[in-house]
Coordinates of C-alpha atoms in Angstrom, one line a residue:
M44 CA -17.6 -51.1 26.4
R45 CA -14.1 -52.6 26.8
A46 CA -11.9 -52.5 23.8
A47 CA -8.3 -52.9 22.6
F48 CA -7.2 -49.7 20.8
I49 CA -4.3 -47.5 19.9
E50 CA -4.1 -43.7 20.0
Q51 CA -1.2 -43.7 17.6
P52 CA 0.5 -46.3 15.3
G53 CA 3.5 -48.0 16.7
P54 CA 4.7 -51.2 18.6
P55 CA 2.4 -53.6 20.4
E56 CA 2.9 -51.7 23.6
N57 CA 0.8 -48.9 22.1
I58 CA -2.3 -51.1 22.4
R59 CA -4.4 -50.1 25.4
Y60 CA -7.3 -52.0 26.9
G61 CA -10.0 -49.9 28.4
E62 CA -13.3 -48.2 28.0
L63 CA -14.6 -46.6 24.8
P64 CA -18.1 -45.5 23.8
V65 CA -20.4 -48.1 22.3
P66 CA -20.4 -47.5 18.5
V67 CA -23.6 -46.4 16.8
P68 CA -24.7 -48.2 13.7
G69 CA -25.7 -46.3 10.6
P70 CA -28.7 -47.1 8.4
T71 CA -27.0 -49.9 6.5
D72 CA -25.0 -51.2 9.5
V73 CA -25.4 -53.9 12.1
L74 CA -24.3 -53.7 15.7
V75 CA -22.8 -57.0 16.9
D76 CA -22.0 -58.3 20.3
T77 CA -18.5 -59.8 19.9
L78 CA -18.1 -63.4 20.9
A79 CA -14.6 -63.8 19.7
T80 CA -11.9 -62.1 17.7
T81 CA -8.3 -62.9 16.8
V82 CA -5.0 -61.4 15.5
N83 CA -3.6 -61.7 12.0
P84 CA -0.3 -60.5 10.6
V85 CA -2.0 -57.8 8.7
D86 CA -3.4 -56.5 12.0
T87 CA 0.2 -55.9 13.1
F88 CA 0.9 -54.1 9.8
V89 CA -2.0 -51.7 10.4
R90 CA -1.2 -51.2 14.1
S91 CA 2.5 -50.4 13.3
G92 CA 1.8 -48.2 10.4
L93 CA 3.5 -50.5 7.9
F94 CA 0.3 -50.8 5.9
P95 CA -1.0 -47.2 5.4
T96 CA -4.7 -46.9 5.8
P97 CA -7.0 -44.3 7.4
L98 CA -7.1 -44.7 11.2
P99 CA -9.8 -42.9 13.1
L100 CA -8.2 -42.4 16.6
P101 CA -8.6 -43.9 19.1
F102 CA -8.6 -46.9 16.8
V103 CA -9.9 -50.3 17.7
V104 CA -7.6 -53.0 16.3
G105 CA -8.5 -56.2 14.6
R106 CA -10.1 -57.6 11.4
D107 CA -12.2 -60.6 12.4
L108 CA -15.0 -61.4 14.7
V109 CA -17.8 -63.8 15.3
G110 CA -20.7 -62.4 17.2
T111 CA -24.4 -62.0 17.8
V112 CA -26.5 -59.3 16.1
T113 CA -27.9 -56.9 18.7
R114 CA -29.3 -54.1 16.5
V115 CA -30.0 -53.8 12.7
G116 CA -30.1 -50.6 10.8
P117 CA -33.3 -50.0 8.7
G118 CA -31.3 -50.5 5.4
A119 CA -29.3 -53.6 6.6
C120 CA -31.3 -56.3 4.9
G121 CA -30.9 -60.0 5.7
F122 CA -30.1 -59.9 9.4
S123 CA -32.2 -60.2 12.6
V124 CA -31.4 -59.6 16.3
G125 CA -30.0 -62.8 17.7
D126 CA -28.3 -64.0 14.5
R127 CA -24.8 -65.4 14.8
V128 CA -22.6 -63.8 12.2
W129 CA -19.0 -63.2 11.2
T130 CA -16.9 -60.7 9.4
N131 CA -13.2 -60.5 8.3
S132 CA -12.8 -57.0 7.0
L133 CA -12.9 -54.5 9.9
G134 CA -10.0 -52.5 11.2
H135 CA -8.8 -50.8 8.0
G136 CA -10.1 -48.3 5.4
G137 CA -11.4 -46.0 8.1
R138 CA -13.4 -48.8 9.7
Q139 CA -13.0 -49.4 13.4
G140 CA -11.8 -52.9 14.4
A141 CA -13.1 -56.0 16.0
A142 CA -11.2 -56.1 19.3
A143 CA -14.1 -54.8 21.4
E144 CA -17.1 -56.0 23.2
R145 CA -19.3 -54.5 20.5
A146 CA -18.6 -53.6 16.8
V147 CA -20.5 -51.9 14.0
V148 CA -20.3 -53.9 10.8
A149 CA -21.6 -52.8 7.4
A150 CA -24.2 -55.3 6.2
D151 CA -22.3 -56.0 3.0
R152 CA -19.3 -57.1 5.1
L153 CA -21.3 -59.4 7.4
Y154 CA -22.1 -63.1 6.8
P155 CA -24.2 -65.7 8.6
L156 CA -22.4 -68.3 10.7
P157 CA -23.5 -71.8 9.8
S158 CA -25.3 -73.7 12.4
G159 CA -23.2 -75.9 14.7
V160 CA -19.8 -74.3 13.8
P161 CA -17.8 -73.6 17.0
V162 CA -17.1 -69.9 17.5
E163 CA -13.4 -70.5 18.1
D164 CA -13.0 -72.5 14.9
A165 CA -14.9 -70.0 12.8
V166 CA -13.0 -66.9 13.9
A167 CA -9.7 -68.6 13.6
V168 CA -10.2 -69.5 9.9
V169 CA -12.2 -66.8 8.2
H170 CA -9.3 -64.4 7.5
P171 CA -6.7 -67.0 6.4
A172 CA -9.3 -68.8 4.3
A173 CA -10.5 -65.6 2.6
T174 CA -6.9 -64.7 1.8
A175 CA -6.3 -68.2 0.4
R176 CA -9.5 -68.1 -1.7
L177 CA -8.9 -64.7 -3.2
A178 CA -5.3 -65.5 -4.0
L179 CA -6.0 -68.9 -5.6
F180 CA -9.1 -68.0 -7.7
T181 CA -9.7 -64.2 -8.0
H182 CA -6.0 -63.4 -8.7
G183 CA -4.5 -66.8 -9.5
R184 CA -7.3 -68.0 -11.8
L185 CA -6.8 -71.6 -10.6
R186 CA -8.9 -74.2 -12.5
A187 CA -9.6 -77.8 -11.9
G188 CA -6.9 -80.1 -13.1
E189 CA -4.1 -77.6 -12.7
T190 CA -1.0 -78.0 -10.5
V191 CA -0.5 -75.5 -7.7
W192 CA 2.7 -75.2 -5.6
V193 CA 2.0 -73.7 -2.1
A194 CA 5.1 -72.6 -0.3
G195 CA 4.6 -72.2 3.5
A196 CA 1.8 -74.7 3.3
G197 CA 2.0 -75.5 7.1
G198 CA 0.9 -72.1 8.1
N199 CA -2.7 -70.8 8.5
V200 CA -3.1 -69.3 5.0
G201 CA -1.0 -72.1 3.4
S202 CA -3.2 -74.8 5.0
A203 CA -6.3 -73.1 3.8
M204 CA -4.8 -72.9 0.3
V205 CA -4.3 -76.6 0.3
V206 CA -7.8 -77.3 1.4
L207 CA -9.4 -74.9 -1.1
A208 CA -7.3 -76.0 -4.0
V209 CA -7.9 -79.7 -3.4
D210 CA -11.6 -79.0 -3.0
A211 CA -11.5 -77.3 -6.5
G212 CA -10.0 -80.3 -8.1
A213 CA -6.4 -79.0 -8.4
R214 CA -3.2 -81.0 -7.7
V215 CA -1.3 -79.5 -4.8
L216 CA 2.4 -79.6 -4.2
A217 CA 3.3 -78.3 -0.7
T218 CA 6.5 -77.1 0.7
A219 CA 6.8 -76.6 4.5
A220 CA 9.0 -77.3 7.5
A221 CA 9.7 -81.0 8.0
R222 CA 7.4 -81.1 11.1
D223 CA 4.5 -79.9 9.0
L224 CA 4.7 -82.3 6.0
D225 CA 2.2 -84.9 7.4
H226 CA -0.2 -82.1 8.2
C227 CA 0.0 -81.0 4.6
R228 CA -0.6 -84.5 3.3
D229 CA -3.6 -84.9 5.7
L230 CA -5.1 -81.7 4.1
G231 CA -4.9 -83.3 0.7
A232 CA -1.6 -82.3 -0.8
A233 CA -0.5 -84.8 -3.4
E234 CA 3.1 -84.4 -2.4
A235 CA 4.9 -82.4 0.4
F236 CA 8.5 -81.5 0.6
D237 CA 10.8 -80.0 3.3
Y238 CA 11.6 -76.5 2.2
R239 CA 15.1 -76.9 3.6
D240 CA 15.9 -79.8 1.3
P241 CA 19.0 -78.8 -0.7
H242 CA 17.5 -80.8 -3.7
L243 CA 14.1 -79.1 -3.4
S244 CA 14.0 -77.7 -6.9
A245 CA 14.9 -81.0 -8.5
R246 CA 12.3 -82.8 -6.4
L247 CA 9.6 -80.3 -7.4
A248 CA 10.6 -80.6 -11.1
A249 CA 10.3 -84.3 -10.9
A250 CA 6.9 -84.1 -9.3
C251 CA 5.5 -81.8 -12.0
P252 CA 7.4 -82.5 -15.3
S253 CA 4.9 -80.3 -17.2
G254 CA 5.5 -77.4 -14.8
V255 CA 3.5 -75.6 -12.1
D256 CA 0.4 -73.7 -13.2
L257 CA 0.2 -71.5 -10.1
H258 CA 2.7 -70.7 -7.4
L259 CA 1.9 -68.9 -4.1
D260 CA 4.4 -68.4 -1.3
T261 CA 2.8 -67.6 2.0
S262 CA 6.1 -67.5 3.8
G263 CA 7.2 -64.2 2.2
T264 CA 10.5 -65.6 1.0
N265 CA 9.5 -65.2 -2.7
D266 CA 12.3 -67.0 -4.4
L267 CA 11.2 -65.9 -7.9
T268 CA 14.2 -67.5 -9.6
S269 CA 13.1 -71.0 -8.6
A270 CA 9.5 -70.2 -9.0
V271 CA 9.8 -68.9 -12.6
E272 CA 12.0 -71.9 -13.5
L273 CA 9.3 -74.3 -12.4
L274 CA 6.4 -72.5 -14.0
A275 CA 4.5 -74.1 -16.9
P276 CA 3.8 -72.1 -20.0
R277 CA 1.3 -69.4 -19.0
G278 CA 1.9 -70.1 -15.4
R279 CA 1.1 -67.6 -12.7
I280 CA 2.7 -66.3 -9.5
V281 CA 0.6 -64.5 -6.9
L282 CA 2.6 -62.5 -4.4
L283 CA 0.8 -62.1 -1.1
A284 CA 3.4 -62.0 1.6
G285 CA 6.8 -60.4 2.3
A286 CA 6.2 -56.7 2.6
R287 CA 9.9 -56.0 2.9
A288 CA 11.1 -58.6 0.4
R289 CA 13.1 -57.5 -2.6
P290 CA 13.7 -60.6 -4.6
V291 CA 15.5 -60.9 -8.0
L292 CA 13.0 -61.2 -10.9
P293 CA 14.2 -63.4 -13.9
V294 CA 12.4 -61.3 -16.5
G295 CA 13.6 -63.2 -19.6
P296 CA 12.4 -66.7 -18.6
L297 CA 9.1 -65.1 -17.3
Y298 CA 8.0 -63.5 -20.5
M299 CA 9.4 -66.1 -22.8
K300 CA 7.0 -68.6 -21.2
D301 CA 4.1 -66.2 -21.3
C302 CA 4.0 -66.2 -17.5
S303 CA 2.7 -63.5 -15.2
I304 CA 3.1 -62.2 -11.7
V305 CA 0.4 -60.3 -9.8
G306 CA 0.4 -58.8 -6.3
F307 CA -2.5 -59.2 -3.9
V308 CA -3.5 -57.6 -0.6
I309 CA -6.8 -58.7 0.9
S310 CA -7.3 -55.2 2.2
H311 CA -8.0 -54.1 -1.4
A312 CA -10.6 -56.8 -2.0
T313 CA -14.1 -55.6 -2.9
T314 CA -17.1 -56.4 -0.9
A315 CA -18.4 -58.6 -3.8
E316 CA -15.1 -60.6 -3.8
L317 CA -15.2 -61.0 0.0
A318 CA -18.8 -62.1 -0.2
E319 CA -18.0 -64.7 -2.9
A320 CA -15.2 -66.0 -0.7
A321 CA -17.5 -66.2 2.3
T322 CA -19.8 -68.6 0.5
D323 CA -17.0 -71.1 0.0
I324 CA -15.7 -70.6 3.5
N325 CA -19.2 -71.2 5.0
R326 CA -19.6 -74.4 3.0
L327 CA -16.3 -75.8 4.1
V328 CA -16.5 -74.8 7.7
A329 CA -20.0 -76.2 7.9
T330 CA -18.6 -79.7 6.9
G331 CA -15.5 -79.4 9.1
R332 CA -13.2 -79.6 6.1
L333 CA -11.9 -76.1 6.9
R334 CA -10.8 -75.7 10.5
P335 CA -7.9 -74.4 12.5
R336 CA -5.0 -76.6 13.2
A337 CA -4.8 -75.4 16.9
T338 CA -6.3 -72.7 18.9
E339 CA -5.5 -71.0 22.2
V340 CA -8.2 -69.0 24.0
L341 CA -7.3 -65.8 25.9
P342 CA -9.2 -62.8 27.2
L343 CA -9.5 -59.7 25.0
S344 CA -7.2 -57.9 27.4
A345 CA -4.4 -60.1 26.0
T346 CA -4.5 -58.3 22.6
A347 CA -1.2 -56.4 23.0
E348 CA 0.6 -59.5 24.2
T349 CA -0.8 -61.5 21.2
H350 CA 0.4 -58.9 18.7
A351 CA 3.9 -59.1 20.3
R352 CA 3.9 -62.9 20.2
L353 CA 2.8 -63.0 16.6
E354 CA 5.6 -60.5 15.6
R355 CA 8.1 -62.7 17.5
G356 CA 7.1 -65.7 15.5
E357 CA 5.8 -67.7 18.5
L358 CA 2.5 -68.8 17.1
H359 CA 3.5 -71.3 14.4
G360 CA 0.3 -73.1 13.2
R361 CA -1.7 -71.9 16.2
R362 CA -4.4 -69.2 16.3
V363 CA -5.0 -67.2 19.4
V364 CA -8.7 -66.6 20.0
L365 CA -9.6 -63.5 22.1
R366 CA -12.9 -63.5 24.0
P367 CA -14.5 -60.5 25.7
G368 CA -15.4 -61.0 29.3
S369 CA -13.2 -64.1 29.7

């Protein structure tokens, strides 16, 4: 089979596109013919070695795929040959990745694709949406009626956060680039602000005089001084981006308001947490409420190029969908 793989961690140029043996599923695994995959920032962290994780070499890159079941292990319950399915947790923890014509997926990391959902739409949202869902609810403990401030709301994860939080009955304040503010409002944000506004803190404070219950910054800036100042009593901050960030933490105001900060990496999510997120994702993609802002379809052979473009910051608001055989 054809696959995009590395023989050692490093820059995007380390990704090769060539032949590898077809993987063999174990008793509780499913063999999937890949219809589409994509590239996430975390994929670049794994490929480069920034995120340490076991890498069986040669290592197929990529987390996400949508595909068709072609073989089912005897202990892989709930799947049949021909089923359309998706996963968003390959390519780390010793598991080979998704950027191949075929992939082995453990049955507890595989989910049915709702009928009628376009392949490109599904593969583009399943990873950002799972990240958003786990950050908001598993780690952020968001409840209906609370106020959540999403920084970087114009991006893929940020957009999914707005949709999921609004769906749960929260009030969303979004900060994003000026060109993305209408997009954030269209997703349901109660108010949207230009993150470059010199009066941003004052505008946010006026918009939520009782404070922010939950703050998430998908941009990785992590201005904790402003965030803690705006938190309500017992407010929470979830850190999920900015691997190299070293912000100042205002410890006094944080503990005096009974507030908390927690870090979150989706790679550490349990299969139960991922499956719970998948239920919400399937519900929202089936109705069209959760969908990518824009997609670009390329052949699987463009995997290395896509990694490089993502690292150069050239894919703002756009998801590249990679299709085998195209």
